[in-house]
Amino acid sequence: MHLDHDLDETFPERHTYSAAPKGPDGTRRALRIGLGGPVGSGKTATVAALCRVLRDELSIAVVTNDIYTREDAEFLLREAVLPAERITAVETGACPHTAIRDDISANLEAVEDLEDALGPLDLVLVESGGDNLTATFSKGLVDAQIFVIDVAGGDDIPRKGGPGVTTADLLVVNKTDLAPYVGSDLEGMARDAKAQRGELPVAFTSLKNEGGVKPVADWVRERLTGWTAGPT
Amino acid sequence: MNRAALFVLADGRFPAGGHAHSGGAEPAVAAGRIKDAASLEDFCRGRLHTAGLVAAGLAAASAAGHDPLELDEAADARTPVPALRTTARKLGRQMMRAARATWPSGELDALAAARPRGAHQPVVLGLAARSAGLAPLDAAYAAAYETVSGPATATVRLLSLDPFDATAVLARLAPDLDKTAAAAAAAAQRIPEDGTDALPAASAPLLDITAQQHAAWPVRLFAS
């Protein structure tokens, strides 16, 4: 209940600074998907692979949240997964989770600047800096979030749960090709993830392999279909 | 008016982007000028009486209802280096977003429309205070406090400084904060006679120089 509901009538835009589905001109804005997860699990590699698979069918832009360098943005530029003007980096002051959850203003501006500069987009990927298992995206910043972990980080991570593993719209377990070498039990991970997440989906990926990102790309396409068809 | 709104505005967790900025502490730590609680206190006192006083004057004037666009020009005139102008406008834009959602007002909307890429942060902060029903002195306090709380928090992260020591530094600066806020609010009151020239124009050349250098660092924890 808003005690200052009279202000809502005078300033209807006050609740729409974050992620209102439609802009002032009535056009539907891009679907915003966040990618979070621990350091080294393959977030940037997933973003790169998604861009390569989807860039011919969708208009895409990427916001990276590097913790103390521009390395993630530069990796994407070097790999030329998208033209340079479609990739932008946000600085997070040693606190990556703050920039995606508690104070999303810099990320919102980065997304809006991309939309202003590039015209209508279909998809904006917001990649968090590597963080801990509690880091999740604010609903004011993204419409859906992917949490990326990997088998080499320990096969007990799905069992441990935490907001990222438990609540993300898609859990990606990456580097399945390494499982035999690090003694990770993929079936156990799937079982634990199911116990933590119920019906929420889990994708096992090996980005080293041809087409390895397909399960994630398919999920993104599905979300996009739902987004485009969403309530007007 | 609700005085308590000042706590909301001055809270370090107010989502207006401050967490990503060190207020010049990062280059000062790297240069060895901030190395412990005592040197952090010296740094903060210097920043408070220069950049802090200027910001507090602008915020008080804006909260008093003086033309924000004219104040924005006055802020430019008091911010000689491009890196700090960019930072001030970036933070002003973020403050504007938070303020319009928190204390919506026609004056905020008008400034946002006139400066879509952001007005100087203290000007927006002052207008946010005005929209919240706060007084010019309150706005001066918020602006002045922010110029020392930012570097103190950043130094805890940069030096692994004991957080209790850093907080004690802020407490010891309280008398200086009182003086700065009062001086800033008094200056803003002289605008009707003297124009924006009445506002403080103290400068800290070393902060300006190191901010410009810091903007070109390839690897850094903080945006400024």
XYZ file of C-alpha atoms in Angstrom:
456
model
C 0.000 0.000 0.000
C 1.373 3.375 -0.994
C 0.599 6.065 1.521
C 1.599 8.639 -1.041
C -0.697 7.292 -3.764
C -1.682 10.829 -4.704
C 1.873 11.183 -6.032
C 1.342 8.089 -8.162
C -1.397 9.902 -10.038
C 0.644 13.054 -10.549
C 3.865 11.203 -11.448
C 2.770 7.919 -13.031
C 6.309 7.291 -14.278
C 7.724 6.962 -10.774
C 7.350 3.186 -10.783
C 8.666 2.788 -14.290
C 12.282 3.904 -14.022
C 13.492 0.374 -13.814
C 12.080 -2.151 -16.188
C 8.710 -1.079 -17.515
C 7.990 -3.409 -20.444
C 6.969 -0.542 -22.702
C 8.666 2.753 -23.358
C 6.867 6.109 -23.345
C 6.256 5.720 -27.085
C 4.452 2.391 -26.581
C 7.165 0.199 -28.100
C 8.178 -2.904 -26.206
C 11.728 -2.677 -24.897
C 14.323 -5.418 -25.171
C 14.163 -8.495 -22.957
C 16.841 -8.140 -20.267
C 18.569 -11.273 -19.055
C 21.159 -11.285 -16.255
C 23.999 -13.792 -16.000
C 25.530 -14.291 -12.573
C 27.667 -16.885 -10.847
C 31.038 -17.508 -9.219
C 34.354 -16.365 -10.704
C 35.585 -18.556 -13.531
C 32.406 -20.569 -14.039
C 32.038 -19.422 -17.637
C 29.718 -16.408 -17.597
C 31.661 -14.474 -20.226
C 32.126 -17.608 -22.325
C 28.361 -18.222 -22.135
C 27.633 -14.636 -23.197
C 30.085 -14.968 -26.093
C 28.579 -18.267 -27.210
C 25.024 -16.903 -26.943
C 25.964 -13.873 -29.051
C 27.511 -16.065 -31.747
C 24.443 -18.303 -31.936
C 21.776 -15.598 -31.680
C 23.275 -12.517 -33.366
C 21.986 -13.414 -36.830
C 18.393 -13.749 -35.649
C 18.255 -11.098 -32.908
C 19.438 -7.556 -32.248
C 21.620 -8.010 -29.131
C 23.633 -5.804 -26.765
C 25.753 -6.708 -23.738
C 26.551 -4.930 -20.460
C 29.494 -6.338 -18.500
C 30.157 -5.624 -14.812
C 33.899 -6.063 -14.445
C 35.151 -5.856 -10.896
C 38.441 -4.073 -11.411
C 39.307 -4.262 -15.086
C 37.630 -4.089 -18.462
C 38.749 -7.632 -19.240
C 35.325 -9.160 -19.762
C 34.260 -6.398 -22.118
C 37.629 -6.599 -23.874
C 37.365 -10.382 -24.210
C 34.008 -9.984 -25.957
C 35.453 -7.271 -28.189
C 38.533 -9.329 -29.044
C 36.398 -12.347 -29.841
C 34.318 -9.996 -32.007
C 31.087 -11.642 -30.910
C 29.306 -8.307 -31.452
C 30.300 -4.933 -32.926
C 32.032 -2.732 -30.327
C 29.141 -0.295 -30.010
C 26.943 -3.128 -28.734
C 29.133 -3.867 -25.694
C 29.492 -1.592 -22.691
C 31.159 -1.984 -19.279
C 29.941 -0.785 -15.877
C 32.383 -0.189 -12.999
C 31.267 -1.648 -9.694
C 33.577 -0.302 -6.969
C 34.741 -3.660 -5.574
C 31.158 -4.752 -5.029
C 29.676 -6.581 -8.028
C 26.517 -7.701 -6.239
C 25.711 -4.118 -5.212
C 25.639 -3.022 -8.850
C 23.207 -5.758 -9.891
C 20.997 -5.861 -6.809
C 21.175 -3.028 -4.251
C 22.009 -0.044 -6.457
C 21.185 -0.821 -10.053
C 21.331 2.768 -11.320
C 24.596 2.469 -13.278
C 23.461 -0.724 -14.992
C 20.059 0.735 -15.870
C 21.758 3.701 -17.457
C 24.101 1.453 -19.421
C 21.129 -0.524 -20.765
C 19.181 2.616 -21.634
C 22.190 4.204 -23.327
C 22.592 1.113 -25.504
C 18.914 1.249 -26.451
C 19.171 4.978 -27.202
C 22.288 4.572 -29.313
C 21.344 1.416 -31.202
C 17.603 1.774 -31.599
C 15.176 -1.008 -30.704
C 16.890 -4.176 -29.455
C 15.516 -7.669 -28.930
C 17.819 -8.806 -26.154
C 20.169 -7.215 -23.623
C 22.483 -9.533 -21.694
C 23.741 -8.111 -18.370
C 26.748 -10.054 -17.108
C 27.614 -9.734 -13.422
C 31.166 -9.710 -12.161
C 32.102 -13.056 -10.608
C 30.689 -13.220 -7.118
C 29.441 -15.567 -4.427
C 26.473 -17.910 -4.302
C 24.142 -15.281 -2.821
C 24.464 -12.775 -5.685
C 21.232 -12.302 -7.582
C 19.917 -9.646 -9.943
C 17.253 -7.138 -8.943
C 13.936 -7.534 -10.744
C 14.246 -3.818 -11.417
C 17.206 -4.516 -13.688
C 16.467 -7.798 -15.487
C 13.421 -9.798 -16.529
C 15.076 -13.168 -16.000
C 18.378 -14.440 -14.693
C 20.757 -17.255 -15.437
C 23.100 -18.540 -12.738
C 26.241 -20.168 -14.106
C 28.247 -22.656 -12.025
C 30.701 -25.288 -13.183
C 31.456 -28.870 -12.281
C 35.066 -28.077 -11.345
C 33.971 -25.605 -8.673
C 32.756 -28.548 -6.592
C 29.810 -30.863 -7.217
C 28.323 -29.943 -3.837
C 27.306 -26.422 -4.981
C 23.757 -27.398 -6.070
C 23.278 -29.156 -2.711
C 24.468 -26.050 -0.826
C 21.856 -23.994 -2.646
C 21.774 -20.269 -1.929
C 19.736 -17.593 -3.715
C 21.576 -17.954 -7.052
C 21.252 -21.717 -7.337
C 17.776 -21.881 -5.848
C 15.946 -18.980 -7.468
C 17.606 -18.289 -10.844
C 15.254 -18.776 -13.775
C 17.855 -21.032 -15.381
C 20.728 -22.816 -13.647
C 23.616 -23.600 -15.985
C 26.128 -26.251 -14.922
C 29.072 -25.641 -17.224
C 32.271 -27.553 -18.086
C 30.627 -30.974 -18.007
C 33.573 -32.175 -20.129
C 35.771 -31.766 -17.030
C 33.593 -33.930 -14.771
C 35.650 -37.135 -15.158
C 38.896 -35.277 -14.419
C 37.740 -33.552 -11.237
C 35.634 -36.432 -9.910
C 32.324 -34.559 -10.145
C 29.109 -36.556 -10.062
C 26.820 -35.028 -12.716
C 23.825 -37.166 -11.812
C 24.203 -36.165 -8.163
C 24.387 -32.503 -9.202
C 21.209 -32.883 -11.261
C 19.452 -34.576 -8.349
C 20.534 -31.889 -5.860
C 19.546 -29.120 -8.266
C 16.115 -30.672 -8.690
C 15.715 -30.844 -4.912
C 16.676 -27.168 -4.535
C 14.835 -25.813 -7.578
C 11.749 -27.913 -8.059
C 10.419 -27.282 -11.564
C 12.915 -24.527 -12.463
C 15.110 -25.662 -15.370
C 18.767 -26.746 -15.263
C 21.048 -26.878 -18.313
C 24.270 -28.913 -18.421
C 26.711 -27.396 -20.888
C 30.165 -27.897 -22.265
C 30.980 -24.719 -24.121
C 34.165 -26.253 -25.513
C 32.046 -28.509 -27.691
C 30.406 -27.461 -30.930
C 26.852 -26.333 -30.181
C 27.537 -26.575 -26.443
C 25.480 -23.475 -25.632
C 22.371 -24.796 -27.393
C 20.330 -25.592 -24.251
C 20.871 -22.022 -22.999
C 20.152 -20.466 -26.398
C 16.939 -22.489 -26.667
C 15.864 -21.293 -23.218
C 16.586 -17.667 -24.206
C 14.494 -18.068 -27.382
C 11.652 -19.466 -25.323
C 11.804 -16.534 -22.891
C 11.888 -14.120 -25.778
C 8.803 -15.662 -27.346
C 6.995 -15.266 -24.021
C 8.266 -11.699 -23.669
C 7.199 -10.613 -27.146
C 3.771 -12.156 -26.700
C 3.451 -10.718 -23.176
C 0.560 -8.579 -21.940
C 0.296 -5.270 -23.759
C 8.567 18.667 6.365
C 9.929 15.330 7.598
C 13.418 15.732 9.008
C 13.760 11.946 8.892
C 13.902 12.145 5.083
C 17.462 13.362 5.580
C 18.434 9.912 6.881
C 17.043 8.325 3.737
C 18.880 10.775 1.481
C 22.218 10.635 3.330
C 22.203 6.865 3.829
C 25.206 5.300 2.100
C 22.803 2.686 0.726
C 20.634 5.247 -1.070
C 20.757 3.710 -4.553
C 22.362 6.581 -6.430
C 25.644 5.039 -7.536
C 28.006 6.294 -4.828
C 29.254 2.827 -3.930
C 31.361 2.602 -7.092
C 33.323 5.802 -6.340
C 36.176 6.430 -3.914
C 36.166 10.231 -3.915
C 39.848 10.328 -4.801
C 40.837 7.781 -2.157
C 42.007 5.138 -4.640
C 44.792 7.246 -6.193
C 45.691 8.605 -2.736
C 46.056 5.061 -1.389
C 48.144 4.056 -4.398
C 50.437 7.052 -3.889
C 50.852 6.227 -0.205
C 49.136 9.419 0.948
C 46.420 7.415 2.683
C 48.007 4.530 4.561
C 46.192 4.373 7.916
C 43.381 5.962 9.904
C 45.356 9.148 10.664
C 46.185 9.832 7.031
C 42.607 8.964 6.021
C 41.438 11.626 8.453
C 43.810 14.212 6.942
C 42.607 13.334 3.463
C 38.951 13.560 4.437
C 39.410 16.852 6.267
C 41.098 18.339 3.206
C 38.409 17.074 0.891
C 35.643 18.288 3.183
C 36.929 21.868 3.314
C 37.461 22.046 -0.458
C 35.327 19.774 -2.652
C 32.928 19.186 0.249
C 32.336 22.875 0.907
C 31.739 23.543 -2.786
C 29.313 20.622 -3.092
C 27.485 21.639 0.070
C 27.077 25.217 -1.186
C 25.633 24.044 -4.484
C 23.316 21.583 -2.736
C 22.072 24.220 -0.290
C 21.434 26.697 -3.103
C 19.549 24.093 -5.114
C 17.487 23.093 -2.078
C 16.642 26.768 -1.562
C 15.036 26.821 -4.996
C 17.622 28.746 -6.993
C 17.731 28.013 -10.728
C 19.329 24.544 -11.032
C 20.605 25.238 -14.542
C 22.455 28.314 -13.358
C 23.816 26.282 -10.446
C 24.872 23.581 -12.885
C 26.972 26.166 -14.716
C 28.379 27.349 -11.391
C 29.323 23.738 -10.666
C 31.108 23.443 -14.018
C 33.050 26.608 -13.235
C 34.136 25.063 -9.931
C 35.132 21.726 -11.480
C 38.165 22.390 -13.683
C 39.060 18.839 -14.759
C 37.007 16.910 -17.324
C 37.194 13.604 -15.410
C 35.467 15.090 -12.384
C 32.858 16.868 -14.490
C 32.038 13.559 -16.126
C 31.854 11.826 -12.762
C 29.683 14.565 -11.247
C 27.208 14.385 -14.140
C 27.142 10.605 -14.140
C 26.399 10.561 -10.410
C 23.901 13.385 -10.869
C 22.017 11.299 -13.399
C 21.962 8.334 -11.034
C 20.842 10.561 -8.146
C 18.099 11.945 -10.385
C 16.765 8.462 -11.101
C 16.665 7.567 -7.413
C 15.216 10.948 -6.387
C 12.423 10.931 -8.965
C 11.317 7.495 -7.783
C 11.615 8.468 -4.117
C 10.398 12.068 -3.910
C 8.798 12.827 -7.282
C 8.343 16.497 -8.135
C 7.833 18.753 -11.112
C 11.142 20.503 -10.399
C 13.057 17.220 -10.624
C 11.232 16.353 -13.854
C 12.113 19.753 -15.324
C 15.816 19.394 -14.500
C 15.855 15.820 -15.820
C 14.341 17.041 -19.083
C 16.829 19.923 -19.353
C 19.866 17.742 -18.508
C 19.036 14.199 -19.701
C 22.693 13.160 -19.432
C 22.851 14.409 -15.864
C 23.351 17.674 -13.999
C 26.137 17.999 -11.413
C 25.386 15.652 -8.519
C 25.251 18.282 -5.718
C 22.686 20.286 -7.700
C 20.491 17.200 -8.104
C 21.061 16.231 -4.472
C 19.881 19.670 -3.372
C 16.788 19.457 -5.537
C 16.077 15.972 -4.181
C 16.266 17.406 -0.662
C 13.892 20.180 -1.710
C 11.463 17.623 -3.138
C 11.679 15.710 0.131
C 10.700 18.862 2.003
C 14.140 19.321 3.546
C 15.873 22.627 4.242
C 18.965 24.017 2.483
C 21.062 23.309 5.579
C 19.947 19.654 5.462
C 21.037 19.401 1.844
C 24.388 20.941 2.752
C 24.858 18.328 5.462
C 24.054 15.472 3.087
C 26.481 16.759 0.447
C 29.247 17.467 2.943
C 28.908 14.117 4.696
C 29.001 12.269 1.404
C 32.371 13.807 0.503
C 33.957 12.111 3.525
C 31.880 8.959 3.952
C 32.669 7.853 0.383
C 36.482 7.911 0.779
C 36.240 6.339 4.247
C 34.213 3.348 3.003
C 36.425 3.006 -0.065
C 39.563 2.986 2.089
C 38.168 0.134 4.174
C 38.012 -1.864 0.952
C 41.283 -0.634 -0.539
C 43.523 -0.941 2.530
C 41.553 -3.512 4.536
C 41.523 -0.751 7.125
C 39.730 -1.626 10.356
C 36.127 -0.477 9.759
C 35.833 0.726 13.358
C 38.816 3.024 12.842
C 37.324 4.381 9.618
C 34.019 5.095 11.337
C 35.819 6.808 14.211
C 37.477 9.074 11.620
C 34.028 10.164 10.442
C 32.942 10.801 14.015
C 35.993 12.992 14.659
C 35.104 15.025 11.570
C 31.651 15.885 12.956
C 32.605 19.400 14.188
C 34.141 20.170 10.776
C 31.004 18.867 9.088
C 28.891 21.216 11.193
C 31.040 24.185 10.221
C 31.121 23.249 6.555
C 27.371 22.759 6.279
C 26.680 26.025 8.117
C 29.117 27.972 5.937
C 27.627 26.449 2.787
C 24.049 27.268 3.796
C 25.058 30.816 4.750
C 26.713 31.313 1.361
C 23.593 30.094 -0.415
C 21.588 32.727 1.432
C 23.683 35.466 -0.182
C 22.751 34.431 -3.727
C 19.875 36.954 -4.033
C 22.389 39.834 -3.565
C 25.592 38.400 -5.026
C 24.438 35.721 -7.468
C 26.147 32.337 -7.665
C 29.505 34.059 -7.076
C 28.479 33.947 -3.409
C 28.932 30.179 -3.417
C 32.217 28.703 -2.178
C 34.840 28.004 -4.852
C 37.558 26.298 -2.804
C 39.706 23.944 -4.836
C 42.000 21.008 -4.141
C 44.411 20.881 -7.087
C 45.897 17.532 -6.083
C 42.426 15.930 -6.038
C 41.810 17.367 -9.491
C 45.126 16.140 -10.895
C 44.921 12.644 -9.437
C 41.270 12.276 -10.507
C 42.257 13.030 -14.085
C 45.127 10.533 -13.900
C 42.955 7.894 -12.222
C 40.417 8.079 -15.050
C 43.091 6.654 -17.354
C 44.155 3.747 -15.134
C 43.613 0.459 -16.972
C 42.999 -1.471 -13.735
C 41.123 0.074 -10.820
C 38.557 -0.888 -8.223
C 36.587 2.356 -8.262
C 35.145 4.425 -11.079
C 36.599 7.626 -9.569
